[in-house]
mmCIF file of C-alpha atoms in Angstrom:
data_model
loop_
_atom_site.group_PDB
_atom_site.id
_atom_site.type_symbol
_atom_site.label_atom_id
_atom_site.label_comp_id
_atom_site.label_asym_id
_atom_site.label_seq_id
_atom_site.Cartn_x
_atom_site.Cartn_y
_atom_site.Cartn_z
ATOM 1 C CA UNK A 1 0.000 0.000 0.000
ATOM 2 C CA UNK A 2 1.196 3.198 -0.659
ATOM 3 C CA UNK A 3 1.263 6.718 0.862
ATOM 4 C CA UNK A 4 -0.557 9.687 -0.567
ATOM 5 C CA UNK A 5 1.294 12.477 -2.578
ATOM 6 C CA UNK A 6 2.690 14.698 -0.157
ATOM 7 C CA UNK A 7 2.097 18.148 -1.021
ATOM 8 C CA UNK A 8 2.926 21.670 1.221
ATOM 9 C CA UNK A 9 1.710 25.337 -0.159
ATOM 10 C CA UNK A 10 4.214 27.821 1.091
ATOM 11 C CA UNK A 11 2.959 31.628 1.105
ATOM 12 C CA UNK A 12 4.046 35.050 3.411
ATOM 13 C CA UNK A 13 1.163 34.735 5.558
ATOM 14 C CA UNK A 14 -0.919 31.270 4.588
ATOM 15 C CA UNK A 15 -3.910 33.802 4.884
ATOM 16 C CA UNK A 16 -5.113 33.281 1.127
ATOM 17 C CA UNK A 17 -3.226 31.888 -1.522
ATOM 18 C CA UNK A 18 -1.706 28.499 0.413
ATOM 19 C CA UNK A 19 -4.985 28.182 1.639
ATOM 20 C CA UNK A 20 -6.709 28.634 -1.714
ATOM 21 C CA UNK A 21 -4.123 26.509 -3.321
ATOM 22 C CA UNK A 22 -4.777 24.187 -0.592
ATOM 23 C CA UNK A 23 -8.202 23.399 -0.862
ATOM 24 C CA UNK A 24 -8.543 23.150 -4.660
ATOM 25 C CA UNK A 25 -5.438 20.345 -4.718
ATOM 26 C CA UNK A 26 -7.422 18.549 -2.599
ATOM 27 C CA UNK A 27 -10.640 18.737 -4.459
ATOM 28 C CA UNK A 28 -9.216 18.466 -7.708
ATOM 29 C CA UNK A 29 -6.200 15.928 -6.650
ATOM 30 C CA UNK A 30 -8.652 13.506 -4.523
ATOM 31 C CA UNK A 31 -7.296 10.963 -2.269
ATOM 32 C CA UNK A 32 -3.889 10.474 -3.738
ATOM 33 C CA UNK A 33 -2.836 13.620 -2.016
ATOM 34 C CA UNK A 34 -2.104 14.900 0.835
ATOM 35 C CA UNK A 35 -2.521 18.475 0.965
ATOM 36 C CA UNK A 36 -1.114 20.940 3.456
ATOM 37 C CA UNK A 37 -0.185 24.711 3.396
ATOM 38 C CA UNK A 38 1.737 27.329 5.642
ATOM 39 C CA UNK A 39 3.072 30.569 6.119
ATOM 40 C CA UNK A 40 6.120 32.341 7.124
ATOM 41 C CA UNK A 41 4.458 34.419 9.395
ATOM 42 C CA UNK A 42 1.145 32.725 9.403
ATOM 43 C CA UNK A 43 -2.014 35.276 9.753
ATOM 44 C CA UNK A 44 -5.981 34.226 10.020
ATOM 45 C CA UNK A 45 -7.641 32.890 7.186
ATOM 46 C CA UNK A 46 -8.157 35.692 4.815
ATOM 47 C CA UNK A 47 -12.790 35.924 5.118
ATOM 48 C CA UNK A 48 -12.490 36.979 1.575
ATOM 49 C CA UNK A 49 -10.494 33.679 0.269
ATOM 50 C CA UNK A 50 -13.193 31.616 1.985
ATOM 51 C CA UNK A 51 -16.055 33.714 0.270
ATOM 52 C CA UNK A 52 -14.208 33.257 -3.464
ATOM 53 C CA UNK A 53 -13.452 29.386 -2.601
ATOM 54 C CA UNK A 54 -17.431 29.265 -1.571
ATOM 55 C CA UNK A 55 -18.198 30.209 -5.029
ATOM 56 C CA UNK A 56 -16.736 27.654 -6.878
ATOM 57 C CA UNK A 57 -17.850 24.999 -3.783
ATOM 58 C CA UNK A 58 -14.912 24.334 -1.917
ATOM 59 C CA UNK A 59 -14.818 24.935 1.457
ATOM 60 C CA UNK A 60 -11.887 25.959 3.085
ATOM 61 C CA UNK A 61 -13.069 27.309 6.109
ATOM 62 C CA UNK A 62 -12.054 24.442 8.843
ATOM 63 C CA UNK A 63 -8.295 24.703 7.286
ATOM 64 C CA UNK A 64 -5.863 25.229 9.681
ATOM 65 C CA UNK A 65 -3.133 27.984 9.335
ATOM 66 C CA UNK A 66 0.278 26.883 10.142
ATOM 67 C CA UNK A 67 4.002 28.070 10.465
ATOM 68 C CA UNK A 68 6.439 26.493 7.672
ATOM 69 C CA UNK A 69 7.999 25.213 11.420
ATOM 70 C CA UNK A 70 5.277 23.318 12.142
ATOM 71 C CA UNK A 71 6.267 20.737 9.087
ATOM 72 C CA UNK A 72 10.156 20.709 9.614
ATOM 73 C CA UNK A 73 9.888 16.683 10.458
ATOM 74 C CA UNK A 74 7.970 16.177 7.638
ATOM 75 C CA UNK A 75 8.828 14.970 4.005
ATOM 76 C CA UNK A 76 6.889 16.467 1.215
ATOM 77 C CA UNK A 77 7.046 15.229 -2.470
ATOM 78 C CA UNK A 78 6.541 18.427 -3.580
ATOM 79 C CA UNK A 79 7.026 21.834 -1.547
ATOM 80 C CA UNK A 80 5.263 24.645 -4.102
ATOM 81 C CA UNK A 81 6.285 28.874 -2.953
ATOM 82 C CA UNK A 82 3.710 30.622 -4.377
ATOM 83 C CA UNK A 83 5.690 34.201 -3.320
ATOM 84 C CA UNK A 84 9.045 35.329 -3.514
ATOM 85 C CA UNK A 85 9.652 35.414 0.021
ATOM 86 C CA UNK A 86 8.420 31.640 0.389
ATOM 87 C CA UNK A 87 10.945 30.845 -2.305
ATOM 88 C CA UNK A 88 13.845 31.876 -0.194
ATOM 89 C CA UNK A 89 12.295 30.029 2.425
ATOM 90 C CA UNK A 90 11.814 26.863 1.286
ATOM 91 C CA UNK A 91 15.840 26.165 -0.056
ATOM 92 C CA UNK A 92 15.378 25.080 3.883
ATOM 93 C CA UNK A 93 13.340 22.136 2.209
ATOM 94 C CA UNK A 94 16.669 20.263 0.384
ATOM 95 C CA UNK A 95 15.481 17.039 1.654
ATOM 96 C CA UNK A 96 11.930 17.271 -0.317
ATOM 97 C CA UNK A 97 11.493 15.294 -3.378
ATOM 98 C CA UNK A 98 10.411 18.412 -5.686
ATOM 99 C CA UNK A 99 10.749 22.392 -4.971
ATOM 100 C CA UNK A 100 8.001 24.080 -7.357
ATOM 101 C CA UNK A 101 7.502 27.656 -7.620
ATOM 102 C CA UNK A 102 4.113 29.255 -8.473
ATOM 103 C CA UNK A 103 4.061 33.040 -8.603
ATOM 104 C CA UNK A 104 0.754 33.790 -7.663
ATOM 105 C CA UNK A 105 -0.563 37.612 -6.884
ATOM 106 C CA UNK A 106 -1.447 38.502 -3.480
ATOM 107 C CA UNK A 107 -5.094 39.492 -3.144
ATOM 108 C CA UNK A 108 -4.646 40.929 0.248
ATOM 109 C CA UNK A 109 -2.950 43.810 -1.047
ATOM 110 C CA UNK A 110 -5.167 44.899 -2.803
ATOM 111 C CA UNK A 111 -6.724 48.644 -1.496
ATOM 112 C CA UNK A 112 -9.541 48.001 1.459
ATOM 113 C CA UNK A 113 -10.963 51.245 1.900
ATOM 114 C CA UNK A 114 -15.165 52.207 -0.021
ATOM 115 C CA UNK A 115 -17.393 50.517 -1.525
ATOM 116 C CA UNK A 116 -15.382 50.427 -4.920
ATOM 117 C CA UNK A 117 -12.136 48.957 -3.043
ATOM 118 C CA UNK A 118 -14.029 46.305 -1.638
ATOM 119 C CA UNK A 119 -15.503 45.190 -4.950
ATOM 120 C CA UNK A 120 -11.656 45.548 -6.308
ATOM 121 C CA UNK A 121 -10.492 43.317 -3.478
ATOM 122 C CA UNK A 122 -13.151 40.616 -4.035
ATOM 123 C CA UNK A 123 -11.891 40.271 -8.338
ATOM 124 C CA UNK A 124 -8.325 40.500 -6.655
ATOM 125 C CA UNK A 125 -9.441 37.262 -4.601
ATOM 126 C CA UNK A 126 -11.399 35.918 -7.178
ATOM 127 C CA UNK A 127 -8.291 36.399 -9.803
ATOM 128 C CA UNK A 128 -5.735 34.295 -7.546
ATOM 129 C CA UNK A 129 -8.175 31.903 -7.195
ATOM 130 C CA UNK A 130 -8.777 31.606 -10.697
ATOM 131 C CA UNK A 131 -4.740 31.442 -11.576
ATOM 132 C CA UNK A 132 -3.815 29.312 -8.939
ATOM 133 C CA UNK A 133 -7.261 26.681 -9.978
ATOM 134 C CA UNK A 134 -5.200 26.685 -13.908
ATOM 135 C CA UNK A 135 -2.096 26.181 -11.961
ATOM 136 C CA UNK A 136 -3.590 22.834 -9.754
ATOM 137 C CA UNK A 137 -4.634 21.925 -13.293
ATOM 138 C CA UNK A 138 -1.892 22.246 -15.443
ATOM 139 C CA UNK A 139 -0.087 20.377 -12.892
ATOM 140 C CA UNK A 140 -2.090 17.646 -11.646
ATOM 141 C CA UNK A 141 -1.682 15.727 -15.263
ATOM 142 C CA UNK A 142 1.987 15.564 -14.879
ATOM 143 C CA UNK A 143 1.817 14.215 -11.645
ATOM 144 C CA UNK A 144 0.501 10.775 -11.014
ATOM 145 C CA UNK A 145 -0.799 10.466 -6.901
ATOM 146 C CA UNK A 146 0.268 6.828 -5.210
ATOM 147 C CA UNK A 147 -2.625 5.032 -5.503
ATOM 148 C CA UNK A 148 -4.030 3.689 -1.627
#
């Protein structure tokens, strides 16, 4: 019997875009992965990713959020960045099978202030979500999951 694809998203803050990345992996990829994500310095689950992953029906809301720390004794297949800073971070990963890196755009960043900014913020969300769903899929094909 064999062990699920190990998979870890690495972002800044593991607020939207691990997370994101996260839940549609596991969707898309099924039971042949195992699907984690974390953050440098990890913040709350962005309200906004969980709103934009609601729309497409995955729900992402009971993820945890942890520190890249919190999986040092682990061994990934694959250990994806999906920001510059995570890139750095994860040459700390050697001993990982694969290091991918995604450059994704950071939806939190986007301006927060009126009416107008908040409907700016939501396509900024809905945008990552979108890239990093072609991203999971583009991928997944080349990357056959151990079979249970």
């Amino acid at each position: 019997m064999h062990s699920p694809t190990r998979v870890l998203f690495v972002c800044d803050g593991s607020a939207a875009r691990s997370q994101m990345a996260e839940g549609l992996l596991r969707t898309l990829g099924g039971s042949g992965f195992e699907v984690h994500s974390a953050g440098l310095v990890p913040e709350g689950l962005h309200p906004l990713a969980i709103k934009v992953m609601k729309e497409i029906d995955i729900d992402i809301s009971g993820q945890g959020v942890h520190h890249l720390n919190d999986f040092e004794e682990v061994q990934f297949d694959y250990v994806i960045s999906l920001c510059d800073e995570a890139r750095e971070s994860c040459l700390a990963f050697p001993r990982d099978g694969h290091n991918l890196h995604w450059q994704s755009d950071d939806p939190t960043e986007a301006p927060a202030s009126g009416q107008a900014s908040e409907e700016a913020t939501l396509a900024a969300f809905r945008r990552t979500r979108d890239q990093l769903r072609q991203q999971v899929g583009q991928w997944l094909p080349e990357v056959p999951p151990s079979k249970g």
